[in-house]
Tab-separated table of C-alpha atoms in Angstrom:
chain	number	residue	atom	x	y	z
A	1	MET	CA	-0.120	-0.036	0.041
A	2	ARG	CA	1.377	3.285	-1.041
A	3	ASP	CA	0.140	6.842	-0.111
A	4	VAL	CA	0.756	8.076	-3.710
A	5	VAL	CA	1.684	6.557	-6.998
A	6	ILE	CA	2.804	8.816	-9.872
A	7	LEU	CA	2.519	7.706	-13.463
A	8	GLY	CA	5.121	9.306	-15.697
A	9	ALA	CA	8.709	10.570	-15.301
A	10	GLY	CA	8.605	13.773	-17.336
A	11	PRO	CA	8.948	17.328	-15.773
A	12	ALA	CA	5.403	16.966	-14.377
A	13	GLY	CA	5.804	13.598	-12.870
A	14	LEU	CA	9.262	14.118	-11.415
A	15	THR	CA	8.255	17.554	-9.929
A	16	ALA	CA	5.247	15.881	-8.349
A	17	ALA	CA	7.632	13.273	-7.010
A	18	ILE	CA	9.920	15.979	-5.379
A	19	TYR	CA	6.951	17.641	-3.637
A	20	ALA	CA	5.300	14.425	-2.525
A	21	ALA	CA	8.718	12.992	-1.280
A	22	ARG	CA	9.521	16.155	0.769
A	23	ALA	CA	5.956	15.792	2.276
A	24	ASN	CA	7.072	12.211	3.574
A	25	LEU	CA	4.560	10.508	1.309
A	26	ALA	CA	7.328	8.104	-0.218
A	27	PRO	CA	5.900	8.221	-3.803
A	28	VAL	CA	6.434	5.557	-6.230
A	29	VAL	CA	7.172	6.946	-9.697
A	30	VAL	CA	6.489	4.711	-12.665
A	31	THR	CA	8.667	5.758	-15.675
A	32	GLY	CA	6.325	4.500	-18.398
A	33	ALA	CA	7.680	3.669	-21.918
A	34	LEU	CA	10.135	6.649	-22.041
A	35	PHE	CA	11.791	8.012	-18.876
A	36	GLY	CA	11.897	11.844	-19.175
A	37	GLY	CA	9.023	12.121	-21.483
A	38	GLN	CA	9.428	14.451	-24.540
A	39	LEU	CA	12.495	16.139	-22.879
A	40	ALA	CA	14.183	12.666	-23.331
A	41	LEU	CA	14.127	13.383	-27.098
A	42	THR	CA	15.242	17.034	-26.774
A	43	THR	CA	18.836	18.190	-27.072
A	44	GLU	CA	19.366	21.638	-25.792
A	45	VAL	CA	16.949	23.292	-23.330
A	46	GLU	CA	17.453	26.909	-23.056
A	47	ASN	CA	14.165	28.185	-21.503
A	48	PHE	CA	14.025	26.264	-18.251
A	49	PRO	CA	14.718	28.669	-15.318
A	50	GLY	CA	18.048	28.250	-13.476
A	51	PHE	CA	20.129	27.037	-16.409
A	52	PRO	CA	21.573	30.276	-17.965
A	53	ASP	CA	23.755	28.217	-20.448
A	54	GLY	CA	21.025	25.740	-21.377
A	55	VAL	CA	20.908	22.026	-20.438
A	56	LEU	CA	20.439	18.858	-22.264
A	57	GLY	CA	16.815	17.495	-21.905
A	58	PRO	CA	17.981	14.014	-20.669
A	59	GLU	CA	20.435	15.623	-18.251
A	60	LEU	CA	17.650	17.831	-16.775
A	61	MET	CA	15.347	14.793	-16.303
A	62	GLU	CA	18.145	12.870	-14.650
A	63	LEU	CA	18.771	15.708	-12.218
A	64	MET	CA	15.090	15.903	-11.368
A	65	LYS	CA	15.124	12.102	-10.771
A	66	ARG	CA	18.111	12.373	-8.456
A	67	GLN	CA	16.487	15.186	-6.498
A	68	ALA	CA	13.241	13.253	-6.003
A	69	GLU	CA	15.276	10.153	-4.959
A	70	ARG	CA	17.174	12.277	-2.537
A	71	PHE	CA	13.917	12.874	-0.513
A	72	GLY	CA	12.683	9.307	-0.664
A	73	ALA	CA	10.981	8.842	-3.916
A	74	GLU	CA	11.143	5.266	-5.579
A	75	VAL	CA	11.469	5.357	-9.368
A	76	ARG	CA	10.270	2.093	-10.995
A	77	ILE	CA	11.063	1.267	-14.604
A	78	GLY	CA	8.013	-0.044	-16.467
A	79	GLU	CA	4.420	0.627	-17.615
A	80	VAL	CA	1.202	0.401	-15.735
A	81	THR	CA	-1.098	-1.744	-17.828
A	82	GLU	CA	-4.325	-1.674	-15.792
A	83	VAL	CA	-5.833	0.808	-13.330
A	84	VAL	CA	-9.083	0.299	-11.304
A	85	MET	CA	-10.469	3.561	-9.884
A	86	THR	CA	-13.892	2.358	-8.884
A	87	ARG	CA	-12.532	1.498	-5.329
A	88	ASN	CA	-10.182	2.869	-2.727
A	89	PRO	CA	-7.347	1.915	-2.345
A	90	LEU	CA	-6.890	2.408	-6.162
A	91	ARG	CA	-5.514	-0.744	-7.706
A	92	MET	CA	-3.024	-0.936	-10.676
A	93	THR	CA	-0.937	-3.516	-12.461
A	94	LEU	CA	2.810	-2.755	-12.907
A	95	ASN	CA	5.085	-5.278	-14.698
A	96	GLY	CA	2.487	-8.062	-13.828
A	97	GLU	CA	2.398	-7.098	-10.022
A	98	LEU	CA	-0.389	-5.571	-8.157
A	99	LEU	CA	0.211	-2.027	-6.743
A	100	GLU	CA	-2.230	-0.314	-4.449
A	101	ALA	CA	-2.402	3.365	-3.569
A	102	LYS	CA	-4.470	5.793	-1.602
A	103	SER	CA	-4.032	8.516	-4.278
A	104	LEU	CA	-2.785	8.709	-7.943
A	105	ILE	CA	-1.140	11.438	-9.902
A	106	ILE	CA	-1.284	10.968	-13.661
A	107	ALA	CA	1.613	12.654	-15.458
A	108	THR	CA	1.632	10.459	-18.639
A	109	GLY	CA	2.140	13.295	-21.135
A	110	ALA	CA	1.437	13.559	-24.746
A	111	SER	CA	3.124	12.513	-27.838
A	112	ALA	CA	3.602	14.611	-30.893
A	113	ARG	CA	2.054	13.100	-34.055
A	114	LEU	CA	4.790	12.456	-36.547
A	115	LEU	CA	4.708	11.697	-40.275
A	116	GLY	CA	6.700	8.466	-40.244
A	117	VAL	CA	8.876	9.653	-43.243
A	118	PRO	CA	12.613	8.684	-43.912
A	119	GLY	CA	14.883	10.866	-41.914
A	120	GLU	CA	12.357	12.125	-39.545
A	121	SER	CA	13.423	10.062	-36.558
A	122	GLU	CA	17.071	9.942	-37.512
A	123	PHE	CA	17.279	13.848	-37.428
A	124	PHE	CA	14.817	14.398	-34.409
A	125	GLY	CA	16.639	16.930	-32.234
A	126	LYS	CA	19.121	17.608	-34.927
A	127	GLY	CA	16.969	19.702	-37.164
A	128	VAL	CA	13.620	18.104	-36.714
A	129	SER	CA	11.341	19.494	-33.961
A	130	THR	CA	7.726	19.513	-32.903
A	131	CYS	CA	8.014	22.616	-30.765
A	132	ALA	CA	8.818	26.080	-32.250
A	133	THR	CA	8.753	27.674	-28.792
A	134	CYS	CA	11.298	25.296	-27.590
A	135	ASP	CA	13.713	25.406	-30.617
A	136	GLY	CA	12.923	28.345	-32.724
A	137	PHE	CA	15.870	30.468	-31.258
A	138	PHE	CA	18.350	27.881	-32.821
A	139	TYR	CA	17.213	28.922	-36.373
A	140	ARG	CA	18.037	32.641	-36.297
A	141	GLY	CA	18.553	33.878	-39.805
A	142	LYS	CA	17.950	30.291	-41.318
A	143	HIS	CA	15.221	28.698	-43.544
A	144	VAL	CA	12.778	26.226	-42.004
A	145	VAL	CA	9.852	24.186	-42.966
A	146	VAL	CA	6.602	23.859	-41.147
A	147	VAL	CA	4.393	20.952	-41.901
A	148	GLY	CA	0.614	21.347	-41.226
A	149	GLY	CA	-2.390	23.498	-42.009
A	150	GLY	CA	-4.091	23.809	-38.668
A	151	ASP	CA	-4.048	26.410	-35.835
A	152	SER	CA	-0.781	24.738	-34.400
A	153	ALA	CA	1.029	24.915	-37.723
A	154	VAL	CA	0.154	28.431	-38.536
A	155	GLU	CA	0.904	29.551	-34.974
A	156	GLU	CA	4.318	27.761	-35.077
A	157	GLY	CA	5.053	29.188	-38.390
A	158	THR	CA	4.429	32.759	-37.463
A	159	PHE	CA	6.228	32.293	-34.143
A	160	LEU	CA	9.350	31.178	-36.200
A	161	THR	CA	9.433	34.315	-38.154
A	162	ARG	CA	10.783	36.097	-35.177
A	163	TYR	CA	14.030	34.165	-35.782
A	164	ALA	CA	14.043	32.485	-39.189
A	165	ALA	CA	14.908	34.248	-42.391
A	166	LYS	CA	12.215	32.223	-44.352
A	167	VAL	CA	9.457	29.890	-43.266
A	168	TYR	CA	7.912	27.559	-45.743
A	169	LEU	CA	4.495	26.208	-44.584
A	170	VAL	CA	3.881	22.975	-46.284
A	171	HIS	CA	0.220	21.764	-46.544
A	172	ARG	CA	-1.371	18.866	-48.255
A	173	ARG	CA	-4.525	20.819	-49.211
A	174	ASP	CA	-4.866	24.069	-51.247
A	175	ARG	CA	-6.362	25.963	-48.171
A	176	LEU	CA	-5.557	26.164	-44.455
A	177	ARG	CA	-7.874	24.715	-41.745
A	178	ALA	CA	-6.481	27.273	-39.152
A	179	SER	CA	-8.866	30.030	-37.786
A	180	GLN	CA	-9.327	32.907	-40.070
A	181	ILE	CA	-7.431	35.410	-37.808
A	182	LEU	CA	-4.403	33.196	-37.770
A	183	GLN	CA	-4.586	32.844	-41.592
A	184	ASP	CA	-4.876	36.537	-42.183
A	185	ARG	CA	-1.840	37.166	-39.917
A	186	ALA	CA	0.167	34.569	-41.797
A	187	MET	CA	-0.774	35.691	-45.179
A	188	LYS	CA	0.399	39.162	-44.393
A	189	ASN	CA	3.834	37.952	-43.063
A	190	ASP	CA	6.463	38.448	-45.948
A	191	LYS	CA	8.688	35.783	-44.261
A	192	ILE	CA	6.185	33.027	-44.756
A	193	ALA	CA	5.674	31.224	-48.217
A	194	PHE	CA	3.027	28.752	-48.713
A	195	ILE	CA	3.533	25.367	-50.544
A	196	TRP	CA	0.165	24.025	-51.367
A	197	ASP	CA	-1.060	20.324	-52.217
A	198	THR	CA	2.164	19.093	-51.073
A	199	VAL	CA	3.542	16.526	-48.684
A	200	LEU	CA	6.929	15.894	-47.054
A	201	GLU	CA	8.299	12.680	-48.488
A	202	ALA	CA	11.667	12.784	-46.626
A	203	VAL	CA	14.126	14.559	-44.447
A	204	ILE	CA	17.615	14.941	-45.784
A	205	GLY	CA	20.606	15.665	-43.713
A	206	ASP	CA	24.075	14.915	-42.511
A	207	GLU	CA	25.080	13.153	-39.287
A	208	ASP	CA	27.387	15.930	-38.242
A	209	THR	CA	25.514	18.990	-39.421
A	210	GLY	CA	21.770	17.881	-39.106
A	211	VAL	CA	19.059	18.677	-41.549
A	212	THR	CA	20.087	20.086	-45.016
A	213	ALA	CA	16.938	19.606	-47.055
A	214	THR	CA	13.434	18.207	-47.492
A	215	ARG	CA	12.098	16.186	-50.315
A	216	LEU	CA	8.611	17.392	-51.163
A	217	ARG	CA	5.817	15.827	-53.382
A	218	ASN	CA	3.054	17.779	-55.108
A	219	LEU	CA	-0.188	15.660	-54.753
A	220	LYS	CA	-1.690	17.067	-57.921
A	221	THR	CA	1.192	16.686	-60.311
A	222	GLY	CA	3.203	14.025	-58.660
A	223	ALA	CA	6.364	16.181	-59.070
A	224	GLU	CA	9.143	15.940	-56.513
A	225	GLU	CA	11.600	18.573	-55.502
A	226	GLU	CA	14.329	18.991	-53.007
A	227	LEU	CA	14.042	22.214	-50.744
A	228	PRO	CA	17.171	23.318	-49.025
A	229	VAL	CA	16.263	24.098	-45.370
A	230	ASP	CA	18.039	24.040	-42.025
A	231	GLY	CA	15.104	22.873	-39.801
A	232	VAL	CA	11.700	20.910	-40.136
A	233	PHE	CA	8.886	21.457	-37.650
A	234	ILE	CA	6.125	18.954	-37.606
A	235	ALA	CA	2.805	20.597	-36.525
A	236	ILE	CA	0.193	18.055	-37.054
A	237	GLY	CA	-1.030	17.822	-33.458
A	238	HIS	CA	-0.513	15.746	-30.322
A	239	VAL	CA	-2.006	12.710	-28.892
A	240	PRO	CA	-2.417	12.654	-25.069
A	241	ASN	CA	-1.278	9.395	-23.485
A	242	THR	CA	-4.588	8.690	-21.719
A	243	LYS	CA	-6.040	5.661	-23.383
A	244	LEU	CA	-5.541	3.622	-20.222
A	245	PHE	CA	-8.060	5.918	-18.355
A	246	GLU	CA	-10.665	6.474	-21.130
A	247	THR	CA	-13.395	4.338	-19.447
A	248	GLN	CA	-12.842	5.787	-15.862
A	249	LEU	CA	-11.820	9.365	-16.186
A	250	LYS	CA	-13.588	12.373	-17.855
A	251	LEU	CA	-11.627	13.227	-21.069
A	252	ASP	CA	-12.326	16.024	-23.554
A	253	GLU	CA	-13.057	15.304	-27.162
A	254	GLN	CA	-9.201	15.175	-27.884
A	255	GLY	CA	-8.515	12.750	-25.163
A	256	TYR	CA	-7.017	15.108	-22.617
A	257	ILE	CA	-7.854	14.578	-18.989
A	258	VAL	CA	-10.298	17.155	-17.654
A	259	THR	CA	-9.204	18.647	-14.242
A	260	ASP	CA	-10.348	21.525	-12.313
A	261	SER	CA	-8.106	24.422	-11.504
A	262	ARG	CA	-6.480	22.429	-8.668
A	263	MET	CA	-5.581	19.399	-10.843
A	264	HIS	CA	-8.428	17.247	-9.448
A	265	THR	CA	-10.084	14.801	-11.805
A	266	ASN	CA	-13.571	13.514	-11.594
A	267	VAL	CA	-12.349	10.663	-9.416
A	268	LYS	CA	-11.520	11.365	-5.705
A	269	GLY	CA	-7.964	10.903	-5.000
A	270	VAL	CA	-6.906	10.980	-8.606
A	271	PHE	CA	-4.975	14.130	-10.064
A	272	ALA	CA	-3.574	14.818	-13.406
A	273	CYS	CA	-0.864	17.191	-14.503
A	274	GLY	CA	1.354	18.185	-17.383
A	275	ASP	CA	0.657	17.451	-20.984
A	276	CYS	CA	-1.929	14.753	-20.553
A	277	GLN	CA	-4.258	17.488	-19.301
A	278	ASP	CA	-2.657	20.575	-20.804
A	279	TYR	CA	-3.298	21.119	-24.521
A	280	VAL	CA	-2.357	24.909	-24.557
A	281	TYR	CA	1.123	25.398	-23.295
A	282	ARG	CA	2.967	22.115	-23.407
A	283	GLN	CA	6.077	23.431	-21.896
A	284	ALA	CA	8.397	21.757	-19.305
A	285	ILE	CA	8.131	24.679	-16.977
A	286	THR	CA	4.339	24.678	-17.005
A	287	ALA	CA	4.227	20.899	-16.716
A	288	ALA	CA	6.488	21.127	-13.743
A	289	GLY	CA	4.203	23.853	-12.129
A	290	THR	CA	1.183	21.529	-12.485
A	291	GLY	CA	3.061	18.726	-11.128
A	292	CYS	CA	3.767	20.787	-7.991
A	293	MET	CA	0.034	21.635	-7.729
A	294	ALA	CA	-0.991	17.939	-8.157
A	295	ALA	CA	1.400	16.681	-5.451
A	296	MET	CA	0.140	19.480	-2.924
A	297	GLU	CA	-3.424	18.488	-3.619
A	298	ALA	CA	-2.655	14.840	-3.321
A	299	GLU	CA	-1.139	15.656	0.288
A	300	LYS	CA	-4.193	17.582	1.242
A	301	PHE	CA	-6.497	14.805	0.227
A	302	LEU	CA	-4.518	12.208	2.156
A	303	ALA	CA	-4.498	14.304	5.262
A	304	GLU	CA	-8.349	14.741	5.047
A	305	VAL	CA	-8.807	11.030	4.642
A	306	GLU	CA	-6.515	10.455	7.644
A	307	GLU	CA	-8.605	12.812	9.748
A	308	ARG	CA	-11.863	11.006	8.738
A	309	ALA	CA	-10.411	7.617	9.533
A	310	TYR	CA	-9.115	8.900	12.969
A	311	PRO	CA	-11.410	11.666	14.225
A	312	ALA	CA	-10.242	13.605	17.279
């Protein structure tokens, strides 16, 4: 029996672990499939407070893990395959074993949708990115491609014009799906060029220098061309890692966990934080902030349960 189990070991989960451990709750942190979440796939992180010279994503996650363990958190490698929330204690299956907890913090994050084209995974973090806010600064004065046609793609493309000399927005249709105000803003931006009816076929690059070009194919003519660029931003949406909870927790239409302003879900004793419930900001620092909130709320919940069990 555990006071609190935390699912996910990214910025949200590990921050929750630090706070829960310092509150003497001895949390168990389950890493999931990828320790460190999306930051495990990120090279340089320059916008996390306290690191004026930047820090590697995996290094930042390792530092958070060590900090949580210092206060008594237990980090377990593996994935929870089943959760039962219809009773308390909550029950879950981890690596085939039963794990019971009085409270649960879900910090399973979200995964960026990728295209699955050649070169995409090979150059991820070396010119291929899914976050303009995170990586745009590295493309000052350079040429980049943004793939997508919705709000995210147009917002990313417009943001990148702060740094890049040229932004090519590649979309498979002949019109954008983004809201009209975003479209108007992008159309008026001289740094943005639209490449319609076109898909990204491959990312081309060099192991040492990273991305050097993209191969594009026009869907109407079938013609292919190489476009020299320094970076590729995939902006076709994110998928929250919440499938495990879809029959027990309230989710929105996109699958994100619905919480109140204090990270409470619709099930008592179950809290959610980070990218599995935040579809707006998706930043390491905001994930860490909600992780802190979730841990503090879990501590309050456990204290109230204790008071009810042992009245004065």
